[in-house]
XYZ file of C-alpha atoms in Angstrom:
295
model
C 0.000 0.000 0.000
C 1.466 3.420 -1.130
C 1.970 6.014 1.808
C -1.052 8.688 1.547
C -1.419 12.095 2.793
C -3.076 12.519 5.055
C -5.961 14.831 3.796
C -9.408 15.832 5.264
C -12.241 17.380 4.031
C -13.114 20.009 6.726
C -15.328 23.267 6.957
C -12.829 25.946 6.050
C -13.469 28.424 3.225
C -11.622 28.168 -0.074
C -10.847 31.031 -0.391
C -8.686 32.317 2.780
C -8.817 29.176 5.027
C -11.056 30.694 7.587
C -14.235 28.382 9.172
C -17.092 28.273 6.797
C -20.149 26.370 7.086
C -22.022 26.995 4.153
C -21.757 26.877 0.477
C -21.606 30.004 -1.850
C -21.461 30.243 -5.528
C -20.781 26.568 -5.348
C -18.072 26.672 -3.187
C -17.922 26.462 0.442
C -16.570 30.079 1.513
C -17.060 32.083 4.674
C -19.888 35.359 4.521
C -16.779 37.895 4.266
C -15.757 35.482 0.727
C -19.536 35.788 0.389
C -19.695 38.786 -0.106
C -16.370 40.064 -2.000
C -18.100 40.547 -5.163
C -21.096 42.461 -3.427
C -18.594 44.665 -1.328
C -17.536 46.327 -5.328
C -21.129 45.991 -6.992
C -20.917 50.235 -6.532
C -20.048 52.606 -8.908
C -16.646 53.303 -7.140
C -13.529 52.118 -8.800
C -11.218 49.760 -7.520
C -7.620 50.554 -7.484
C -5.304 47.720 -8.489
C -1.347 48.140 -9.589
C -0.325 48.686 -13.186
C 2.522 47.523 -14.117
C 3.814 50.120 -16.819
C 3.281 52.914 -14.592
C 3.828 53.672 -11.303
C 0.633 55.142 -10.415
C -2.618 53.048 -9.941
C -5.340 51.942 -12.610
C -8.656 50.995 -12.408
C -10.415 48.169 -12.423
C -14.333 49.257 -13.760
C -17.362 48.206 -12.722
C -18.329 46.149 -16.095
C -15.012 44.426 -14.797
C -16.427 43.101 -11.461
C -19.540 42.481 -13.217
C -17.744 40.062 -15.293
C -15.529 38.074 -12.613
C -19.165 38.274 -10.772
C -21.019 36.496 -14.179
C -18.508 34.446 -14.891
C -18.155 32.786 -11.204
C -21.899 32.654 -10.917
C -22.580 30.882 -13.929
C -19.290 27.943 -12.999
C -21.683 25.974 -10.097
C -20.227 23.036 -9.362
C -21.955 22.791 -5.980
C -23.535 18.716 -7.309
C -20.117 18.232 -8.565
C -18.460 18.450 -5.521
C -21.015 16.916 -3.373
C -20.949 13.438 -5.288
C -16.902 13.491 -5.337
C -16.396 13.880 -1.381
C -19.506 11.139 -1.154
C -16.964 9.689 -3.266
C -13.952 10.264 -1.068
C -15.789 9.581 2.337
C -16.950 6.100 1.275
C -13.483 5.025 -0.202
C -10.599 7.090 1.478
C -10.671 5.204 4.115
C -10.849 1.594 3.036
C -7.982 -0.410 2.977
C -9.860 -2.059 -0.335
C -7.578 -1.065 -3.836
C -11.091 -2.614 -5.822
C -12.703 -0.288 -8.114
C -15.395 2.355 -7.102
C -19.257 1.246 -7.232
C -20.351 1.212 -11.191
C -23.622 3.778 -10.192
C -21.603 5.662 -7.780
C -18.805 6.026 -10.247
C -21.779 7.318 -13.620
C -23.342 9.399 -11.244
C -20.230 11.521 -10.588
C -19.379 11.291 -14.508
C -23.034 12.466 -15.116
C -22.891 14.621 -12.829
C -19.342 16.295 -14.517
C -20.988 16.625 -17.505
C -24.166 18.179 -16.119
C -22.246 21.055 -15.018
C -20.223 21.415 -18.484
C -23.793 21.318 -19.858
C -25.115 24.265 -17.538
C -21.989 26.186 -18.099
C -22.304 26.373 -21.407
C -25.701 26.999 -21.375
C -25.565 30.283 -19.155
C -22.483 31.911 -21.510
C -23.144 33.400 -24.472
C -19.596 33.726 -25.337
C -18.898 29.616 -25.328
C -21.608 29.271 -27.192
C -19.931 30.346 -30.742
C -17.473 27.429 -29.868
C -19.482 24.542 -28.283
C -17.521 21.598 -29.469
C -14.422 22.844 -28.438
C -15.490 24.373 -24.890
C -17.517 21.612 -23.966
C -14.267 19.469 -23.997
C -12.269 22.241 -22.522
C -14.469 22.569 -19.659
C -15.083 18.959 -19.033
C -11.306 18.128 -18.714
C -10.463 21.337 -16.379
C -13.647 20.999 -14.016
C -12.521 17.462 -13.979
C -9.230 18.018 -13.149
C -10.231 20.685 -10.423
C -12.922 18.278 -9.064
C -10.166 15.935 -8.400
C -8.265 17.909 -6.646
C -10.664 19.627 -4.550
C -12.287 16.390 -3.490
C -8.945 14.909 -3.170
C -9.890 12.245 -5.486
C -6.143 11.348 -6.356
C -5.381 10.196 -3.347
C -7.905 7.359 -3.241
C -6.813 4.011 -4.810
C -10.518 2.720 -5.279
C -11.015 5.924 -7.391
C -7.782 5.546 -9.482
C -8.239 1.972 -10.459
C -11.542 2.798 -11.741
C -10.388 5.535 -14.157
C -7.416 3.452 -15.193
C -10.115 0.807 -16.372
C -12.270 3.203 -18.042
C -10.025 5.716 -19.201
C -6.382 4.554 -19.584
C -3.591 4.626 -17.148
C -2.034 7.740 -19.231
C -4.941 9.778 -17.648
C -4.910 9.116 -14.191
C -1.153 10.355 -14.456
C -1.916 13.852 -16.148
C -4.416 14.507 -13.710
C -1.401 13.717 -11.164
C 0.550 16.454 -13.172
C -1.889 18.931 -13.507
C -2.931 18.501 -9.532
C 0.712 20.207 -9.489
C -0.465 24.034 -10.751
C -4.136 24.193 -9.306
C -4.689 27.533 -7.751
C -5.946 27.270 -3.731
C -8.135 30.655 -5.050
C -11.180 28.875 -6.285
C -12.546 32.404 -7.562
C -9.243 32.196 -10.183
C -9.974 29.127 -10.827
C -13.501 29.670 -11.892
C -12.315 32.474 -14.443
C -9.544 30.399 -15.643
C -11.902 27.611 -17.009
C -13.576 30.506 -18.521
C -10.209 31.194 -20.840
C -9.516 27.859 -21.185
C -12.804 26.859 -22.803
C -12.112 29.707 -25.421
C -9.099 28.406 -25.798
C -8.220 26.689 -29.470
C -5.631 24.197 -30.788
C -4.547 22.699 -33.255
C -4.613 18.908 -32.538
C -7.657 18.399 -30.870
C -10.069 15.860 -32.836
C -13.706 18.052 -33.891
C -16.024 17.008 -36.346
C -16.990 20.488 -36.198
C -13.631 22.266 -35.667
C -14.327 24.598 -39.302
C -17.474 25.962 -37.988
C -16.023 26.360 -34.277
C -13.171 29.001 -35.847
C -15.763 30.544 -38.328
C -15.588 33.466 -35.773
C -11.666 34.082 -34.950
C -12.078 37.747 -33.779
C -14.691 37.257 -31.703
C -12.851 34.244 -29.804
C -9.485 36.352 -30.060
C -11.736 39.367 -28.134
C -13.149 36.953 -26.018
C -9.764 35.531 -24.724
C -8.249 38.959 -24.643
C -11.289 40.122 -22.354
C -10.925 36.817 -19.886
C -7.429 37.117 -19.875
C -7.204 40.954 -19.259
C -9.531 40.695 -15.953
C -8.054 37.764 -14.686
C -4.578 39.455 -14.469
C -6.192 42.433 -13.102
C -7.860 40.221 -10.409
C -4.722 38.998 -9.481
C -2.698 42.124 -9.328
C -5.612 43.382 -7.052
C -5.785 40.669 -4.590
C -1.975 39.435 -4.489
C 0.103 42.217 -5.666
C 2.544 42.097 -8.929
C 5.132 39.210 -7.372
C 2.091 37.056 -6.133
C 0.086 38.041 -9.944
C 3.411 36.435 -11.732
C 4.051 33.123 -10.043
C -0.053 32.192 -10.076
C -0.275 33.175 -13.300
C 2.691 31.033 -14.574
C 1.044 28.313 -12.303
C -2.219 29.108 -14.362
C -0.375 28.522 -17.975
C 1.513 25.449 -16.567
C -2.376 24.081 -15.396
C -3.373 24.879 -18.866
C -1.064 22.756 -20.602
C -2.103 19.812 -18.769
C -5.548 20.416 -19.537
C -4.266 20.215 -23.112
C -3.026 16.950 -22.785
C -6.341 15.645 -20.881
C -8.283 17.171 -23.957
C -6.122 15.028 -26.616
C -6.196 11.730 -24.656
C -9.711 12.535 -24.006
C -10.641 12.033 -27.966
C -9.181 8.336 -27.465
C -12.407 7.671 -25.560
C -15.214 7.184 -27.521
C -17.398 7.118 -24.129
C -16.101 10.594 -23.585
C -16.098 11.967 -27.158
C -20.144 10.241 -27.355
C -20.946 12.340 -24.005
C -19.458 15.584 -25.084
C -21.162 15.549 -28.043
C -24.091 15.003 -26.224
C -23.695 17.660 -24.160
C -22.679 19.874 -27.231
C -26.447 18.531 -28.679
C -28.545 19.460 -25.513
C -27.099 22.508 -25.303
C -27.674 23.763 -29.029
C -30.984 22.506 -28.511
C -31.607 24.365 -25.278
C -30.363 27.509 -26.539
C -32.480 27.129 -30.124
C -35.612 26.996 -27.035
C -34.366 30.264 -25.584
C -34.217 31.789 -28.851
C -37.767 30.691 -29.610
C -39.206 32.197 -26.449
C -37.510 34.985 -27.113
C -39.264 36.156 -29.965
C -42.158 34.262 -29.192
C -42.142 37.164 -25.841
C -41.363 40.041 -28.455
C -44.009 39.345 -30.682
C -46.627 39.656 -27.741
């Protein structure tokens, strides 16, 4: 048996450490966390350092509107309750089998089902479905893992050898390595990373996913733009440099989990059908949309 660490899942806010007891945004986080968007929902500006000058810029209101949106809309809050079920019933057992077959597809579904909402609640993914909606399963996954501590259970690790390949289990091991303890970075990282477009990655769709470069290059600008700001407000500029660099590092991995990913069909079959609901649910909106115009 391989020497664990000894990791448990406590009460304390993700965010700055301090005892929390309930869950906000989909993340548990104390009331002062709470309410660190709500504090700068004014029309004042927030000062945060710029790093050409040596006096302060500004980060607007449309800014924290957008780190608001774009936290609000990442809800993991199912997620994370089926992985620590997950991690309470097999952490401790001295059993190396693999994880129950309907425990095991109900945290898959349940991954998926938050990609799905995610998309849904974004316009700006939604010009690039097939490509975020595999970008955004592979990062929540990986962050899912390492929030519930999922890595460090043997029951758990079996199982996705079996259904995914041993090569996975050992870039989520990597990419454990450059996850941000800041789950509100987190959040707007997925954000940029399900904008994010390469090369190699397998889509049936890929030609219609970069009919719309400038948009996606604005889009990733935009992202990328307030999430340096956000750091550079909350950490300062040495702080900003080594979580960003962390951030790109993180990225990378999720890279690599997006290309093995295509080598499952199971995978590619539930992305695409996550890709499909959503389309659908967004033709809906559209059609109640006009359908409420036309009243």
């Amino acid at each position: 048996m391989k020497n664990r660490e000894e990791k448990v899942l406590s009460n304390q806010c993700r965010i700055c450490g301090a005892s929390a007891e309930y869950s906000h945004y989909g993340v548990i986080s104390c009331y002062a966390c709470q309410i660190f968007f709500r504090r700068h929902a004014n029309s004042s500006k927030v000062p945060s350092l710029n790093l050409l000058q040596s006096d302060k810029s500004l980060l607007t209101q449309n800014q924290w509107r957008l780190i608001f949106n774009l936290c609000n809309v990442c809800n993991e809050s199912n997620l994370f309750s089926t992985g620590q079920l997950l991690f309470n019933t097999y952490y401790d057992s001295k059993s190396t089998n693999i994880v129950d077959e309907t425990l095991m597809n109900e945290f898959l579904v349940s991954v998926y089902e938050t990609v799905r909402t995610y998309l849904h609640l974004n316009d700006d993914r939604s010009i690039i479905l097939h490509s975020a909606a595999n970008n955004i399963t592979c990062l929540t996954g990986s962050f899912v893992l390492s929030y519930c501590h999922l890595l460090f259970v043997d029951a758990f690790e079996n199982t996705i050898n079996l259904r995914f390949g041993k090569n996975t289990i050992n870039i989520h091991h990597w990419a454990d390595k450059f996850i941000d303890s800041d789950v509100v970075l987190i959040k707007l990282s997925i954000s940029l990373f399900a904008v994010s477009q390469y090369t190699y990655l397998y889509s049936p769709n890929m030609l219609k996913d970069l009919t719309n470069p400038i948009n996606i290059l604005e889009i990733q600008n935009k992202y990328a733009e307030v999430i340096w700001i956000y750091l550079l407000y909350r950490y300062g500029y040495y702080e900003a440099i080594k979580r960003f660099l962390k951030l790109t590092l993180w990225f990378i991995a999720g890279w690599f989990l997006s290309y093995d990913g295509q080598k499952s069909m199971k995978h590619v079959n539930s992305v695409h059908t996550v890709v499909e609901q959503t389309e659908l649910k967004l033709i809906l909106d559209d059609v109640d949309q006009i359908v409420e115009e036309n009243k």
